[in-house]
CSV table of C-alpha atoms in Angstrom, one decimal:
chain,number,residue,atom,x,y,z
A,1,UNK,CA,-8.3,16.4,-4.4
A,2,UNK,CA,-6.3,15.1,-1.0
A,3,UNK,CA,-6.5,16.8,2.2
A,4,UNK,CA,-3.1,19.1,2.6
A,5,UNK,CA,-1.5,16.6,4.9
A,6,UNK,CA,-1.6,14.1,1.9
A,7,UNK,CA,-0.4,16.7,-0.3
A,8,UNK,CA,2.6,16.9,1.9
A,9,UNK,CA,3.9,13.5,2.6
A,10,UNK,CA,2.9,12.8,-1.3
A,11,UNK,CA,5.1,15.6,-2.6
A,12,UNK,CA,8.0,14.7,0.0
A,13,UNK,CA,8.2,10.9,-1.2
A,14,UNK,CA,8.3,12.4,-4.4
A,15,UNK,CA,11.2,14.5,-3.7
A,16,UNK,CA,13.0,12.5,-2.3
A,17,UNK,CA,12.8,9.4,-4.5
A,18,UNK,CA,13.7,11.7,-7.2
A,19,UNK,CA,17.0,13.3,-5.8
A,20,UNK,CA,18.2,9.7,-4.8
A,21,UNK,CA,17.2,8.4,-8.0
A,22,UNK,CA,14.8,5.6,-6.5
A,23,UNK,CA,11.6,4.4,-8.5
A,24,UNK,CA,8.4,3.7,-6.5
A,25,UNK,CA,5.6,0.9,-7.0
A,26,UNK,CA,2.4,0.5,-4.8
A,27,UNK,CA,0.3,-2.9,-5.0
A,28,UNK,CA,-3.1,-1.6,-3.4
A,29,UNK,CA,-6.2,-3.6,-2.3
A,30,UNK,CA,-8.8,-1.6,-0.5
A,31,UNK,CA,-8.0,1.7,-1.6
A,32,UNK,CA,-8.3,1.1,-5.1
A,33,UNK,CA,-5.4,3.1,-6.3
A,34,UNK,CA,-5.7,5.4,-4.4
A,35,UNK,CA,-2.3,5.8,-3.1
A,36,UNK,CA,-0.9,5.8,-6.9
A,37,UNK,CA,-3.3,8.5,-7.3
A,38,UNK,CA,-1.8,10.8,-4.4
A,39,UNK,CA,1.8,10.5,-5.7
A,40,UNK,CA,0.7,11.2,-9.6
A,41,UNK,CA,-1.1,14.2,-8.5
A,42,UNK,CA,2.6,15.3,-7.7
A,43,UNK,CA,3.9,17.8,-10.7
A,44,UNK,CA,7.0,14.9,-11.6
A,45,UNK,CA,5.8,12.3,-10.1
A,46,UNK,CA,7.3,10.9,-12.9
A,47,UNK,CA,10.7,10.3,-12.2
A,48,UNK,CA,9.6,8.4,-8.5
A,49,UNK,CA,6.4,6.7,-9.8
A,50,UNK,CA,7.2,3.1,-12.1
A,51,UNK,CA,3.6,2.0,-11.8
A,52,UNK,CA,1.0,1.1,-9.6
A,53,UNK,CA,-0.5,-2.3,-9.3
A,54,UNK,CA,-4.5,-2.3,-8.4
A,55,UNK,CA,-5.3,-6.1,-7.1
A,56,UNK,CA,-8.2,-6.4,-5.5
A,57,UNK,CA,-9.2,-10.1,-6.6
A,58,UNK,CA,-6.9,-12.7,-5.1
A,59,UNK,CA,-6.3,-13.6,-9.1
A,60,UNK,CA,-5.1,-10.7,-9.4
A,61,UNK,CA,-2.8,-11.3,-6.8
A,62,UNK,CA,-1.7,-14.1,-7.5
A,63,UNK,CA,-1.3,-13.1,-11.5
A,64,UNK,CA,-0.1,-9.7,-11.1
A,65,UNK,CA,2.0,-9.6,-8.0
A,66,UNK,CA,3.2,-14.0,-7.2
A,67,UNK,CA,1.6,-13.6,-4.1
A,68,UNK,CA,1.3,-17.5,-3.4
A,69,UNK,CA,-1.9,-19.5,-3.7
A,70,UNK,CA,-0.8,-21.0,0.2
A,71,UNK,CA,-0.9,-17.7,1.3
A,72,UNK,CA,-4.2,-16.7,0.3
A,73,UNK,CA,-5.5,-19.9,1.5
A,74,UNK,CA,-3.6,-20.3,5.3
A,75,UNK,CA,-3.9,-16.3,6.2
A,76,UNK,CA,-6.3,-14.4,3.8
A,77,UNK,CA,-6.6,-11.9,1.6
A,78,UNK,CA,-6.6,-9.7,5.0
A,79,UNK,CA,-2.9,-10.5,6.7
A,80,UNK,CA,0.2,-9.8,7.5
A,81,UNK,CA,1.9,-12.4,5.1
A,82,UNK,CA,-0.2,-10.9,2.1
A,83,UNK,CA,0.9,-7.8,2.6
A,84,UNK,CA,4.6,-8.4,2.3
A,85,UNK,CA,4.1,-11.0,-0.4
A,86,UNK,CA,2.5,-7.7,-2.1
A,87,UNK,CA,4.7,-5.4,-1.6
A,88,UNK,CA,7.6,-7.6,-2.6
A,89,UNK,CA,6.0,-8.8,-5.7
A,90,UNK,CA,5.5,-5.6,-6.7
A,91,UNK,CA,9.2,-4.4,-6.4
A,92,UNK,CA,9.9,-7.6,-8.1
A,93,UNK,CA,7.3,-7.2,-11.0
A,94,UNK,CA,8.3,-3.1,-12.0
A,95,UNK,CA,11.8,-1.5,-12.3
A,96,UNK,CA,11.3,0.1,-8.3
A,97,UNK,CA,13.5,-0.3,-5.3
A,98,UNK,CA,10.6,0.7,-3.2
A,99,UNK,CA,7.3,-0.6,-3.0
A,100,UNK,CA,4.1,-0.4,-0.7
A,101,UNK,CA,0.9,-2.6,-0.3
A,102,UNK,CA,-2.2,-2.0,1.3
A,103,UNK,CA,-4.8,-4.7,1.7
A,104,UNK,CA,-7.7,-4.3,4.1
A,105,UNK,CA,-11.5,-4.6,4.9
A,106,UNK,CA,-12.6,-1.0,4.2
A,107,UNK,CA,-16.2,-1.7,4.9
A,108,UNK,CA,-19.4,-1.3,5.2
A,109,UNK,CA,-19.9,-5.1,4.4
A,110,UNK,CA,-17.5,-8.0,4.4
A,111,UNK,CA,-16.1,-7.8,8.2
A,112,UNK,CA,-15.7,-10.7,10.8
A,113,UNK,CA,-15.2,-11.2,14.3
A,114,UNK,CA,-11.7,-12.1,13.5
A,115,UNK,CA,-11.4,-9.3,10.7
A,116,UNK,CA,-13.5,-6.2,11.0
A,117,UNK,CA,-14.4,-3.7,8.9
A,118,UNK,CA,-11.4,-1.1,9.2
A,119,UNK,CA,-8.8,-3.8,9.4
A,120,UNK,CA,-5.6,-3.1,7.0
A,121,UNK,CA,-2.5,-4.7,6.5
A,122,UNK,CA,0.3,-2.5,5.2
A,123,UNK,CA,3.9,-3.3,4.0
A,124,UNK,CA,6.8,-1.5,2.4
A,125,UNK,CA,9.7,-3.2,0.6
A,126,UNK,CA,13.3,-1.0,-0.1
A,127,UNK,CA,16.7,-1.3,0.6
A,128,UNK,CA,15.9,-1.1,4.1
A,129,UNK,CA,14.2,-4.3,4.9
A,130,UNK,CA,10.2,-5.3,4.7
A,131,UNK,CA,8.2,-3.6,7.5
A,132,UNK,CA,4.6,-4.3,8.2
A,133,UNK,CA,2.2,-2.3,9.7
A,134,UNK,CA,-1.6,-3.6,10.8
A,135,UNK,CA,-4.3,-1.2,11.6
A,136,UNK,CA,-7.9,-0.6,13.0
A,137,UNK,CA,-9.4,1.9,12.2
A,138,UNK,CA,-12.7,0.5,13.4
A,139,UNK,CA,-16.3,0.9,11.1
A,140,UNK,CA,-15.2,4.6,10.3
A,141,UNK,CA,-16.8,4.4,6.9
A,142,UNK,CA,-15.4,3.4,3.7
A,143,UNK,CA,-14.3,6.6,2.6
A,144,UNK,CA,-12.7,7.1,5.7
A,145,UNK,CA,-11.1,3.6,5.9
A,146,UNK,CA,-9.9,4.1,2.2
A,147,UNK,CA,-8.1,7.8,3.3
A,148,UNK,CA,-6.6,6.8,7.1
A,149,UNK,CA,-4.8,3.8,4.2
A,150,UNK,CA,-3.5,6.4,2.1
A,151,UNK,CA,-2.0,8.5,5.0
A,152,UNK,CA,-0.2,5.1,6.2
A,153,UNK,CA,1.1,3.5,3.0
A,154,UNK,CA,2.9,7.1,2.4
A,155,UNK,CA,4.0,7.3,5.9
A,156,UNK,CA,5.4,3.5,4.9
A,157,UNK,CA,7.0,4.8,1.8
A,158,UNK,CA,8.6,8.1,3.6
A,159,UNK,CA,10.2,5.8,6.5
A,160,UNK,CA,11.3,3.2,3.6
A,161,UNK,CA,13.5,6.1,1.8
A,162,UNK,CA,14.9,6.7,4.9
């Protein structure tokens, strides 16, 4: 279903969550789930995944994850403060030490001069801090968008578990 590269960095989060006895969460945006999806494809992805969050609606957001009303209405759906007020709602909302978030304009519609189409805002949320990571990935396609995300909230996740 992934490409192998996926495969790979999906199986090693696993892995390694698993021996250090750490539970994962992902609050996802633009790709739909999509990252939940590449870690449960994982033979025990069990004992890493708690459960994913799918938000796409800023309700949802707000309902599922606390990410502040203010927030949403100063920076956007589409930033940098989002991104870590998703990831560190949903570390706060399951039973995970490590979380990642992924909220983005995947295309083909909805883009601005300000925020494009293949704009996404990452973050990850563990023992290790918050990071944040913002990408272009330019008007690559949706599908393509929606994958390049995927590769990046894992990477996220693997540099989170150290």
């Amino acid at each position: 279903m992934f490409p192998q590269d996926i495969q790979r960095l999906a199986q090693q989060i696993v892995a390694t969550a698993s021996e250090r006895g750490l539970m994962l969460a992902t609050a996802e945006s633009c790709t739909g789930g999509l990252v939940a999806a590449a870690l449960t494809a994982v033979p025990g992805s069990s004992a890493a995944l708690d459960r994913g969050f799918v938000t796409y609606s800023n309700a949802a957001k707000m309902q599922m994850l606390d990410v502040p009303e203010d927030t949403l209405a100063r920076h956007g759906a589409v930033s940098e403060a989002t991104a870590r007020a998703m990831a560190t709602g949903a570390a706060a909302r399951s039973g995970a030490r490590v979380s990642v978030s992924v909220t983005g304009i995947a295309g083909p519609g909805g883009g601005s001069a300000e925020k494009p189409v293949g704009l996404v805002h990452f973050a990850a949320s563990g023992p290790l801090g918050v990071v944040h990571r913002e990408m272009r990935f330019g008007d690559i396609g949706r599908d393509a968008v929606r994958l390049a995300s995927v590769r990046v909230a894992l990477e996220l996740l693997a540099d989170r578990l150290g």
